[in-house]
Short mmCIF file of C-alpha atoms in Angstrom, two decimals:
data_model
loop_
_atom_site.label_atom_id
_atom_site.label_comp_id
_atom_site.label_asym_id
_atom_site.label_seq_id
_atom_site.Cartn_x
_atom_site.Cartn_y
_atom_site.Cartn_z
CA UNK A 992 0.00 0.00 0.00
CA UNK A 993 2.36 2.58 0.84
CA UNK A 994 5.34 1.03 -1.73
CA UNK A 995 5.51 2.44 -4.89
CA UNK A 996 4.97 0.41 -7.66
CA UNK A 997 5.45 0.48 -11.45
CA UNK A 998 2.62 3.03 -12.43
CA UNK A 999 4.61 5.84 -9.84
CA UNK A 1000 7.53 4.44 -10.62
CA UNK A 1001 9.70 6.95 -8.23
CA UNK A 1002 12.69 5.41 -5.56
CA UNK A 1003 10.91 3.92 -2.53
CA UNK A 1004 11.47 6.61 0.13
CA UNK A 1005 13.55 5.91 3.36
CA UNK A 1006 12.46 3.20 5.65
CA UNK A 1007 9.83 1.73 2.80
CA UNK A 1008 10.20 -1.98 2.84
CA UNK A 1009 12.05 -3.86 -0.09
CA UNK A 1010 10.21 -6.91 0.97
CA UNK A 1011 6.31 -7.24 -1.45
CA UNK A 1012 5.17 -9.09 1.43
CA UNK A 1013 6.35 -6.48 4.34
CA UNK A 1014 4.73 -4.05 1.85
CA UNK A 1015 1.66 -5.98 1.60
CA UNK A 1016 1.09 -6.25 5.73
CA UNK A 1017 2.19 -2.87 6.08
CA UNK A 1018 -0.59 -0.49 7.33
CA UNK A 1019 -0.76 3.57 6.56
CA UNK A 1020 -0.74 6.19 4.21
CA UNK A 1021 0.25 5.16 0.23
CA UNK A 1022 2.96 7.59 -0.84
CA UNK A 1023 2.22 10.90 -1.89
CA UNK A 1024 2.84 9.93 -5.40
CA UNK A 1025 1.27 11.55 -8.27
CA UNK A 1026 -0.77 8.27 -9.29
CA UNK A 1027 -1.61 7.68 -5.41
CA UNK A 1028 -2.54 11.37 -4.85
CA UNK A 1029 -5.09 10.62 -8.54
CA UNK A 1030 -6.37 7.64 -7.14
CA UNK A 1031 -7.83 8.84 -3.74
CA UNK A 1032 -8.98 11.70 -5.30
CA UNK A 1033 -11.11 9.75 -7.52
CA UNK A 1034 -11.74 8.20 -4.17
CA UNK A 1035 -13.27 11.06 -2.45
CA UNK A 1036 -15.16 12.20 -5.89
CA UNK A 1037 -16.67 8.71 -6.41
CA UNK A 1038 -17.94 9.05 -2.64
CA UNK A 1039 -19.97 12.28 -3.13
CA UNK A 1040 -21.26 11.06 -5.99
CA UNK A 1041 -22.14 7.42 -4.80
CA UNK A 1042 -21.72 7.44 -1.02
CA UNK A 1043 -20.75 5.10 0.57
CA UNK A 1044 -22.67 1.88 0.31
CA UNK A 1045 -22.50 2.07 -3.22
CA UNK A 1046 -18.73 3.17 -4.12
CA UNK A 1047 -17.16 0.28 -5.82
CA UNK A 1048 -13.23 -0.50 -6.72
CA UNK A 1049 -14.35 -0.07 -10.32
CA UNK A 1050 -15.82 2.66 -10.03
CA UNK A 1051 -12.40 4.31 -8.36
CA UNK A 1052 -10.20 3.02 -11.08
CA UNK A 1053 -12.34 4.39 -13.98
CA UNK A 1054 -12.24 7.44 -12.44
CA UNK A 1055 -8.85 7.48 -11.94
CA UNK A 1056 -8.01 5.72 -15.64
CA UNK A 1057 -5.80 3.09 -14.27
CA UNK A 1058 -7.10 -0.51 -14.10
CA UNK A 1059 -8.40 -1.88 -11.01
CA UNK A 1060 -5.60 -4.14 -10.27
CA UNK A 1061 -3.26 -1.49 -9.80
CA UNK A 1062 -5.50 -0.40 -7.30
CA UNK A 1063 -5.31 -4.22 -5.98
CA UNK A 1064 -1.86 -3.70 -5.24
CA UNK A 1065 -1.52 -0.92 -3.64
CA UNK A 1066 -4.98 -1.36 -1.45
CA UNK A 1067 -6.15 -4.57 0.53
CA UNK A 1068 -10.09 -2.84 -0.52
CA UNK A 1069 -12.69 -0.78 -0.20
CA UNK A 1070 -11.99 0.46 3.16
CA UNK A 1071 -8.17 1.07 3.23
CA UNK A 1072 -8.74 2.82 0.33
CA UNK A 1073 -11.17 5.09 2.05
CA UNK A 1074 -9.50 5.59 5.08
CA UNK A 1075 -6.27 6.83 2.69
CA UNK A 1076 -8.47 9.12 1.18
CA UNK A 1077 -10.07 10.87 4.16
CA UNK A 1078 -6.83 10.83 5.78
CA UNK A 1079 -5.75 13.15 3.12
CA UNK A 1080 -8.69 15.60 4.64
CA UNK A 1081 -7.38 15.43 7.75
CA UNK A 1082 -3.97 16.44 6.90
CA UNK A 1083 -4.94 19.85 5.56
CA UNK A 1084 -6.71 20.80 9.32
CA UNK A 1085 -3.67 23.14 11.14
CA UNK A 1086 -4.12 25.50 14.06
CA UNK A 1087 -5.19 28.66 13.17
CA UNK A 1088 -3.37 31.76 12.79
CA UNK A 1089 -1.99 32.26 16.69
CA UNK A 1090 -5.29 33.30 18.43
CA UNK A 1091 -3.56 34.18 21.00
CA UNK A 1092 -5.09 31.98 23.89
CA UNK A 1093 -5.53 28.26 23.78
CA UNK A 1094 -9.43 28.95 23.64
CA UNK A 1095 -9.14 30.57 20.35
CA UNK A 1096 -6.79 28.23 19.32
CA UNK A 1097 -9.15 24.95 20.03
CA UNK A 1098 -11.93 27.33 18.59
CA UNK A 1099 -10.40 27.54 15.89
CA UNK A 1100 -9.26 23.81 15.26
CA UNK A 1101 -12.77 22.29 16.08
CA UNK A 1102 -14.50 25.09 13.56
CA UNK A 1103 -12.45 23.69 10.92
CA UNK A 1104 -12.72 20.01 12.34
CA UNK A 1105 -16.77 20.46 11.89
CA UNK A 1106 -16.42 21.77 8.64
CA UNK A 1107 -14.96 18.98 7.50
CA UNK A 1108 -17.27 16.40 8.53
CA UNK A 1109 -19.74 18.77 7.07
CA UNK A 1110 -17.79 17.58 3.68
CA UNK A 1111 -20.28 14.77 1.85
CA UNK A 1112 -17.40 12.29 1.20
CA UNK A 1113 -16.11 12.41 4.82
CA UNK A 1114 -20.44 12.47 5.85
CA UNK A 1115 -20.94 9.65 4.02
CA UNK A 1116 -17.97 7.50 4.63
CA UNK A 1117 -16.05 8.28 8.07
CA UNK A 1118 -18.62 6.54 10.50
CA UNK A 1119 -18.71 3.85 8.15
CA UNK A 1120 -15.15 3.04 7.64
CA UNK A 1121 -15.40 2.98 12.13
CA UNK A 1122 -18.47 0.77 12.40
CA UNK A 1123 -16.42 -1.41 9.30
CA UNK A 1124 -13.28 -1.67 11.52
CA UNK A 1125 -15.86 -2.87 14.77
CA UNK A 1126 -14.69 -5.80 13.18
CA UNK A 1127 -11.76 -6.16 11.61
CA UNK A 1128 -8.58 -5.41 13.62
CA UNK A 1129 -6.46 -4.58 10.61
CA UNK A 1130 -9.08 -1.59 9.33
CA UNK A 1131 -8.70 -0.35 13.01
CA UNK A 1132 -4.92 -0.08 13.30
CA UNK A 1133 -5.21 1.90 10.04
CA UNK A 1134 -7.91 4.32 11.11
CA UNK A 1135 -5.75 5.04 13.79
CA UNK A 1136 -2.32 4.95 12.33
CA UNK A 1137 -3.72 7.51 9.26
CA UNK A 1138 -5.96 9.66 11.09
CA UNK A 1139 -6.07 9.24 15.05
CA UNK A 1140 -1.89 9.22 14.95
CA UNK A 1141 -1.13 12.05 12.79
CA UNK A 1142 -4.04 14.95 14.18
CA UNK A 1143 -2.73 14.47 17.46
CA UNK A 1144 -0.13 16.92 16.16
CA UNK A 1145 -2.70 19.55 16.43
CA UNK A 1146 -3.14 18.79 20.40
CA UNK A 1147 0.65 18.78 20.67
CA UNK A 1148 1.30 22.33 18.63
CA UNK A 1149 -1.70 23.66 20.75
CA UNK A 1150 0.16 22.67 23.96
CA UNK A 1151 3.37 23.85 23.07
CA UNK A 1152 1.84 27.77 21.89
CA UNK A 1153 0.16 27.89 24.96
CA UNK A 1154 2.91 27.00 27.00
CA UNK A 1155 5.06 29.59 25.30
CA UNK A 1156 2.49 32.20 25.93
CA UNK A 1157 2.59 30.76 29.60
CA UNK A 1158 -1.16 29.71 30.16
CA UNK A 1159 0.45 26.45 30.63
CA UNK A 1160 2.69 25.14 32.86
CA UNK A 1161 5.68 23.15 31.37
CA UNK A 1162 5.36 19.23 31.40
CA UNK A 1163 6.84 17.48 33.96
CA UNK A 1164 6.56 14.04 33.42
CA UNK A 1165 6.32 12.91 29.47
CA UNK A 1166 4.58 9.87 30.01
CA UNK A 1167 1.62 11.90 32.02
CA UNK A 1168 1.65 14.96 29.05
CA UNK A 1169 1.43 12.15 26.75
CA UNK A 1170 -1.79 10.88 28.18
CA UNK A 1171 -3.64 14.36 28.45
CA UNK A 1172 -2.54 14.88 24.87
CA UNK A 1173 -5.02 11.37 23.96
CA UNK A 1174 -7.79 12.62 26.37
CA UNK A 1175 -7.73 16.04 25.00
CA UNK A 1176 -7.43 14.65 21.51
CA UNK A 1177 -10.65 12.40 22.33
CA UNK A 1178 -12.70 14.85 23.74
CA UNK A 1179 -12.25 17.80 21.29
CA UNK A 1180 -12.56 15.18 18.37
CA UNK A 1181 -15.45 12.82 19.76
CA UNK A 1182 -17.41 15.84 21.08
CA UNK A 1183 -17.52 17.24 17.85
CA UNK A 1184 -18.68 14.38 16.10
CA UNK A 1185 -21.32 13.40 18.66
CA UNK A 1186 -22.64 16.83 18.57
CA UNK A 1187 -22.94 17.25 14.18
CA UNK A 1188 -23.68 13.00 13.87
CA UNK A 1189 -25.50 12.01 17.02
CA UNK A 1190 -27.02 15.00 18.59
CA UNK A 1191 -27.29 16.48 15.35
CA UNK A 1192 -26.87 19.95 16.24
CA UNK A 1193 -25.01 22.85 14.12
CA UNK A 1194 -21.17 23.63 15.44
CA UNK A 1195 -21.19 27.29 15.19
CA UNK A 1196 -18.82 29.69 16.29
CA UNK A 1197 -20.31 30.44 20.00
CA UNK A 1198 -20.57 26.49 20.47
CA UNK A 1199 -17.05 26.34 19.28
CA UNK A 1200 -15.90 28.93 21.92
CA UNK A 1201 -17.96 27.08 25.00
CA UNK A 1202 -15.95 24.11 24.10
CA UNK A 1203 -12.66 25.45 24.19
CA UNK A 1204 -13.29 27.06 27.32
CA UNK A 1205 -14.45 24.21 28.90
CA UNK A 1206 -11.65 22.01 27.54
CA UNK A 1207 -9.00 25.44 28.67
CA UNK A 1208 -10.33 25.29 31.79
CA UNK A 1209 -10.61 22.04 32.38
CA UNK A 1210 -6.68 22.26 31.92
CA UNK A 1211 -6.33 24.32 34.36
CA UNK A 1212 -4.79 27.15 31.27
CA UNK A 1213 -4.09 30.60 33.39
CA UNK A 1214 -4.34 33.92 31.19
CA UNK A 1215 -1.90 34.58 28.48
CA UNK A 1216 1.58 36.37 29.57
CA UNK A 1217 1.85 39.44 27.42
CA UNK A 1218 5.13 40.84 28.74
CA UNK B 989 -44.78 1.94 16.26
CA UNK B 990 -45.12 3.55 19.84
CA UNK B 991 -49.14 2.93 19.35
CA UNK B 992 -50.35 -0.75 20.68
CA UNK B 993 -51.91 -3.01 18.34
CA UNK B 994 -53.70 -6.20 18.70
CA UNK B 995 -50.75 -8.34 19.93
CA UNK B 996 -50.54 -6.64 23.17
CA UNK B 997 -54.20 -5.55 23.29
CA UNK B 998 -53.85 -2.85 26.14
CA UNK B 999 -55.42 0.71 26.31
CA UNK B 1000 -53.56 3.39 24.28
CA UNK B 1001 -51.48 4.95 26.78
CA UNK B 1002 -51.73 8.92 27.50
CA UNK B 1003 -50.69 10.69 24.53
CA UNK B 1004 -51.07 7.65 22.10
CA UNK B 1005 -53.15 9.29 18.89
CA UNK B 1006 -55.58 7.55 17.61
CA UNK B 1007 -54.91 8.07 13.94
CA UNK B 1008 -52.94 5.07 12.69
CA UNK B 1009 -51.21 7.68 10.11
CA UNK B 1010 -49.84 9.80 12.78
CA UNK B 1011 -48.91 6.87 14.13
CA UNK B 1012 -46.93 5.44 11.23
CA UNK B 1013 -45.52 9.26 11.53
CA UNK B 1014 -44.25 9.14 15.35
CA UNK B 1015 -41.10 8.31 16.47
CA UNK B 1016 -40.08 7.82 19.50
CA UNK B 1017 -39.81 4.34 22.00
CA UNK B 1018 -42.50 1.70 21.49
CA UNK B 1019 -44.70 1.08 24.50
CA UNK B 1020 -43.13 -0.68 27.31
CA UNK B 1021 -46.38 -3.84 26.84
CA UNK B 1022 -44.58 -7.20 26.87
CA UNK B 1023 -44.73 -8.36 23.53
CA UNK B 1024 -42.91 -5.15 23.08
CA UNK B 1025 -40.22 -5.74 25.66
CA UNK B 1026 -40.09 -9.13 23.93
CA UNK B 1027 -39.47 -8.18 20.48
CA UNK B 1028 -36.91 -5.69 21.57
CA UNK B 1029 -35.55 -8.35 23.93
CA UNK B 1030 -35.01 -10.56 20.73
CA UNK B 1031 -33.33 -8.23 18.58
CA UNK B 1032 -30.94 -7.68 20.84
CA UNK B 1033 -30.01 -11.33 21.10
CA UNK B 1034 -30.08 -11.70 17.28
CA UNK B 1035 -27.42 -8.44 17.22
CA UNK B 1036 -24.99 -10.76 19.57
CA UNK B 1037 -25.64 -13.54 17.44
CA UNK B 1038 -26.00 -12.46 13.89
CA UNK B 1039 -24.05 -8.75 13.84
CA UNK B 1040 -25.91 -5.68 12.49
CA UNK B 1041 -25.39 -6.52 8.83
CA UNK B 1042 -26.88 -9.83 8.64
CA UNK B 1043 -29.45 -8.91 11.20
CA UNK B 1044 -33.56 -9.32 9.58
CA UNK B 1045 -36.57 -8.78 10.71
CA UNK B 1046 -37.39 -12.64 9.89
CA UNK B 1047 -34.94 -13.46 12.56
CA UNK B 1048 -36.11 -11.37 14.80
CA UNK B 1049 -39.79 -12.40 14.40
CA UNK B 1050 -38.85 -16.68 14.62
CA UNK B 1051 -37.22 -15.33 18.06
CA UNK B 1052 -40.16 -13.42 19.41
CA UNK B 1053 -42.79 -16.10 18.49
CA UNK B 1054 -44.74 -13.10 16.10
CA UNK B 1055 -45.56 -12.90 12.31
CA UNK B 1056 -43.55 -10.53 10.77
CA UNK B 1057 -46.43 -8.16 9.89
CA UNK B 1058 -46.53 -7.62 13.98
CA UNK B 1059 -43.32 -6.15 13.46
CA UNK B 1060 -44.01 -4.10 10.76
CA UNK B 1061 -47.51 -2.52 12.41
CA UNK B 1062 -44.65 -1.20 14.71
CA UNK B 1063 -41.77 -0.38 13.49
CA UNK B 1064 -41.10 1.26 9.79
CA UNK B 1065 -38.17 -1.31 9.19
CA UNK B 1066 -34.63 -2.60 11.05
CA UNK B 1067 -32.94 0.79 11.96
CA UNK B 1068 -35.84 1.17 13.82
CA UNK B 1069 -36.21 -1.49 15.63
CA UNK B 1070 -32.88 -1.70 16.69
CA UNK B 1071 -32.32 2.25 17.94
CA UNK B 1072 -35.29 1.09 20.12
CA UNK B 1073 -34.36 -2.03 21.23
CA UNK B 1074 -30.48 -0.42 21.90
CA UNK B 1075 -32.44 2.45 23.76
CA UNK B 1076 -33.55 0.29 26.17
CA UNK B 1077 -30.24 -0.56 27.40
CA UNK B 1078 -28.89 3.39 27.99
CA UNK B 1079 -32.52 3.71 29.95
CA UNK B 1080 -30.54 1.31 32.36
CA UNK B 1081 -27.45 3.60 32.60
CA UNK B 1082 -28.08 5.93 36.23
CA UNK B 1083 -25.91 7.84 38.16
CA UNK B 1084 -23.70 5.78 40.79
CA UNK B 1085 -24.99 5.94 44.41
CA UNK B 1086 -23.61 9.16 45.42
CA UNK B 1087 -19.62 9.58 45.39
CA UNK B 1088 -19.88 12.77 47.42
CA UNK B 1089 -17.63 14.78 44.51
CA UNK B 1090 -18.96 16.02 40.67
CA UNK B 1091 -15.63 13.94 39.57
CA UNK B 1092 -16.98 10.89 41.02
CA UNK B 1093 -20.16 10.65 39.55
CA UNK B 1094 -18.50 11.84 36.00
CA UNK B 1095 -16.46 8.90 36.51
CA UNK B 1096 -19.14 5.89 38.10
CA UNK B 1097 -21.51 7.05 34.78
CA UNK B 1098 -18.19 7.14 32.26
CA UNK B 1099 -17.68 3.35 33.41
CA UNK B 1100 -21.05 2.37 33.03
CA UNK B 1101 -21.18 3.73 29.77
CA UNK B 1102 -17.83 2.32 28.45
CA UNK B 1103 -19.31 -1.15 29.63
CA UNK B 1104 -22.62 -0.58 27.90
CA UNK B 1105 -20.33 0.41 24.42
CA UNK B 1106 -18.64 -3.14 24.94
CA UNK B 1107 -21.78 -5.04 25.08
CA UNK B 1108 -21.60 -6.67 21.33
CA UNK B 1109 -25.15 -5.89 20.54
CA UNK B 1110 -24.30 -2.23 21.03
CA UNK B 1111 -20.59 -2.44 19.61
CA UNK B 1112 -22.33 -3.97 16.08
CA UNK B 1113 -25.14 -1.70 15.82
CA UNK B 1114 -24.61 1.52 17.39
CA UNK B 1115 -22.61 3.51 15.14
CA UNK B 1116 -23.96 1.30 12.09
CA UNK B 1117 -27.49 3.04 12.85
CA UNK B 1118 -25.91 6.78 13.46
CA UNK B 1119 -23.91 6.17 9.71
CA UNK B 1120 -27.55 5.09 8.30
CA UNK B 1121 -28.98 8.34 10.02
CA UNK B 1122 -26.26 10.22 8.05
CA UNK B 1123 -29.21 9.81 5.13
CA UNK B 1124 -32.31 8.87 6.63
CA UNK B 1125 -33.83 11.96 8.61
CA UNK B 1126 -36.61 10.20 10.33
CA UNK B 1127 -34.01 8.23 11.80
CA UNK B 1128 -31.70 10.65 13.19
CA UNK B 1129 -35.10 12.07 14.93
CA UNK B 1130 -35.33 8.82 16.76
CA UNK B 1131 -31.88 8.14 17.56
CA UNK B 1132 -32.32 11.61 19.36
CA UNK B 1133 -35.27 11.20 20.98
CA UNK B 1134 -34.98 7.62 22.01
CA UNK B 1135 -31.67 7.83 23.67
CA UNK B 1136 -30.23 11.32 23.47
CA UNK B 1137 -32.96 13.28 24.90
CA UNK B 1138 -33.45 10.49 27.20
CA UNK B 1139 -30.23 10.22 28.78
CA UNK B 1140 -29.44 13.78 29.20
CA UNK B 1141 -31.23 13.18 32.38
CA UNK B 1142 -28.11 11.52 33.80
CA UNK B 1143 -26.67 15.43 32.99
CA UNK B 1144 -29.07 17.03 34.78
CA UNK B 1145 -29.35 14.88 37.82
CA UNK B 1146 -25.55 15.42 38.69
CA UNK B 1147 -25.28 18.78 38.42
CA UNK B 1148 -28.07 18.94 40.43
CA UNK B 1149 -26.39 16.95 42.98
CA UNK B 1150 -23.41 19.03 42.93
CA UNK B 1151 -25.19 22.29 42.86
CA UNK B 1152 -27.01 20.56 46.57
CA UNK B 1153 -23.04 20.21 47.52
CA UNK B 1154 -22.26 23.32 46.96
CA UNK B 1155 -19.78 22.38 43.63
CA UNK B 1156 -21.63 24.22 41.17
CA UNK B 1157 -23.44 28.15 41.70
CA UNK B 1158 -26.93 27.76 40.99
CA UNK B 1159 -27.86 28.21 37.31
CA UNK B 1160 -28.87 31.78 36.47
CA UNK B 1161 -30.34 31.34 33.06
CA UNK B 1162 -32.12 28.56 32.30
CA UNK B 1163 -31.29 28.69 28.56
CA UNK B 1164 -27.50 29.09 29.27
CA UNK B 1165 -27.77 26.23 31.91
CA UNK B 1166 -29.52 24.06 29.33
CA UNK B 1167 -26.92 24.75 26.56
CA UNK B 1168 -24.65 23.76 29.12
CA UNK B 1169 -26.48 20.70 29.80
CA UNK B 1170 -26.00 19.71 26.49
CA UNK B 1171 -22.38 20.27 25.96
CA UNK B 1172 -21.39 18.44 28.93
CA UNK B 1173 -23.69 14.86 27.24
CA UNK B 1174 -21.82 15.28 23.86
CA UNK B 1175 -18.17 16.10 25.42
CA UNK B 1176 -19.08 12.85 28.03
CA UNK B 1177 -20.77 10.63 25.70
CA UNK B 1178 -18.79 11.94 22.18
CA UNK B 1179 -15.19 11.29 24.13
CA UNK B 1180 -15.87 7.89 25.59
CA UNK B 1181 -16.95 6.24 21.76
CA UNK B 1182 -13.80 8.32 20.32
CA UNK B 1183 -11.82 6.74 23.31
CA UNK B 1184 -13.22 3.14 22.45
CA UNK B 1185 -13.93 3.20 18.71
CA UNK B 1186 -11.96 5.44 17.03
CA UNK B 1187 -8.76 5.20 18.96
CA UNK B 1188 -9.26 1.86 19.86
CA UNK B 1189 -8.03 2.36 23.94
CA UNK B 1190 -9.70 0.96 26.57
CA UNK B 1191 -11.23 3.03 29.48
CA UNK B 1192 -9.96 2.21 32.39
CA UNK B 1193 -11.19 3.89 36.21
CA UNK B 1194 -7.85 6.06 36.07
CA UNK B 1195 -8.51 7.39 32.06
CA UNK B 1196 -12.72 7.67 33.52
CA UNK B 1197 -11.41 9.80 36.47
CA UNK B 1198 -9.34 11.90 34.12
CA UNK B 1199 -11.75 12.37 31.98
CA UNK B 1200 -14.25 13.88 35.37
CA UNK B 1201 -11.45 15.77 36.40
CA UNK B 1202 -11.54 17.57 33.27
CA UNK B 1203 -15.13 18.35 33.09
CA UNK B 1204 -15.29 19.22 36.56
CA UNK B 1205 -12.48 21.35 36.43
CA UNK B 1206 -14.09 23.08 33.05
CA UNK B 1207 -17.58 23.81 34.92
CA UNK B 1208 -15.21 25.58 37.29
CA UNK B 1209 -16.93 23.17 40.06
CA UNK B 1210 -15.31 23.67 43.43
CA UNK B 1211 -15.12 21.71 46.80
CA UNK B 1212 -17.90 19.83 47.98
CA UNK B 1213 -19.33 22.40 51.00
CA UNK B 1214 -18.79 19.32 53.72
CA UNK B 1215 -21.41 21.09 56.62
#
């Protein structure tokens, strides 16, 4: 999935495995190749125009004008194809411009967190790629390698401005930091979806704000130091 | 589907229209009659044994002892069906006997809840009913009203218990306390699924009292007043 094959044709990149099979067990993101970057595009298109239940593999690949079996090889199926593809989504959220306070800063992130899920392709398809993995183990250590994994950098930036701006004090213990960074990482994320999928209310801006305070305070974040 | 029909044969409760259309247009928890309690009693065992996808209302009929038309006088069709049946297990969640601390009773609901998401009849169907309410707007009505709405109660019952401890001020405005209200149910209920489905981690009584200390902390709840 995430080794290069004939139709990107470019040097494997550092630490990609030589071995078909390693390649073949491996879990993650493909490689940002051209071809790769096509084919989950096609991906996501094919999803707002199908949804879910009905996208195919064919589909995908006549989209994308390569034959299905290239898709074969680089994707086990259907749903590591999809979680590649909203992965790619994910990777464009980034903390706003500095807000200046951690509150603005989470306001910011979970604005453009609900937008996204406001996105057909990620409507249609991100629940369904969870409830798929309910079952299957493999699915489930992708989800989270591709998309629980690599967000948590937003948690971590967000910690690090607001400790430089001194509403937080500085970690002591690593292993402690690291397991506020998963709580806060699970409750600004599954709040957010519980509240647009399950409670099915509208995130809007003053929402946005009475979350990040509660999450701020909840921290224990003191006011910005402005000298 | 709330309305009783000739297989349980008792009065129309309170409330129950008597125009079969409006009816077929409520949604909302059937009646709690025993052939109801039955039916929903045998869905649920035909989630553990068959798994959401392969779940039909034939099975779920041969189980109860009914014709399948019984079914169908109830409830439009599966997703219904099983958002009640699943309903009836939150209506068992309940705040713990009191901890004497907000945190506590955060935590002794977090727990039960995490146990309830690890039941397999709730693990299989749960989030496969929210994805089909991602295009079926009748349904997301019911998922709402049949266990959101319901189990906000456990929201309001401990702040009221820590407002009677002296942890939280009185409310001021009832609309701001109600938006409140409903923050607090999606951060609780919208972090523990993240926590368990999306990143795959299991809660734990140190990750549930975490998870209190941080919404305690961001209601700004203080001491319990001990005199």
């Amino acid at each position: 999935m995430s080794r290069s094959t004939s139709a990107a044709g470019t040097d494997p990149g550092p630490g990609t495995p030589q071995d078909p099979g390693a390649a073949a067990r491996r879990t993650g993101r493909p490689r940002s190749a051209a071809a790769d970057r096509a084919i989950l595009g096609a991906t996501r298109a094919a999803l707002v125009e199908l949804g879910w239940s009905r996208l195919t593999l064919g589909d995908v690949a006549a989209r994308a004008g390569v034959a299905k079996t290239t898709l074969y090889r680089r994707w086990p199926g259907k749903n590591e194809l999809v979680v590649d593809a909203l992965a790619e989504l994910f990777d464009e959220l980034e903390l706003p411009a500095d807000g200046g306070s951690l509150d603005a800063d989470i306001a910011g992130v979970v604005l453009q967190f609900a937008a996204l899920l406001e996105r057909p392709e990620v409507r249609t398809a991100l629940m369904a790629v969870v409830v798929e993995a309910t079952h299957d183990d493999e699915l489930r250590t992708r989800i989270r390698r591709a998309i629980v994994d690599r967000q948590k950098r937003l948690v971590l930036q967000g910690r690090a401005r607001a400790r430089r701006r001194g509403e937080l004090a500085p970690d002591e213990d690593p292993a402690e930091a690291a397991r506020q960074a998963d709580l806060i990482f699970d409750v600004v994320a599954g709040t957010v979806v519980h509240r647009t999928l399950v409670s099915c209310e509208d995130v809007d801006p003053a929402w946005a704000r009475s979350l990040a305070a509660l999450v701020a305070a909840g921290l224990g974040a003191g006011p910005a130091d402005r000298t």
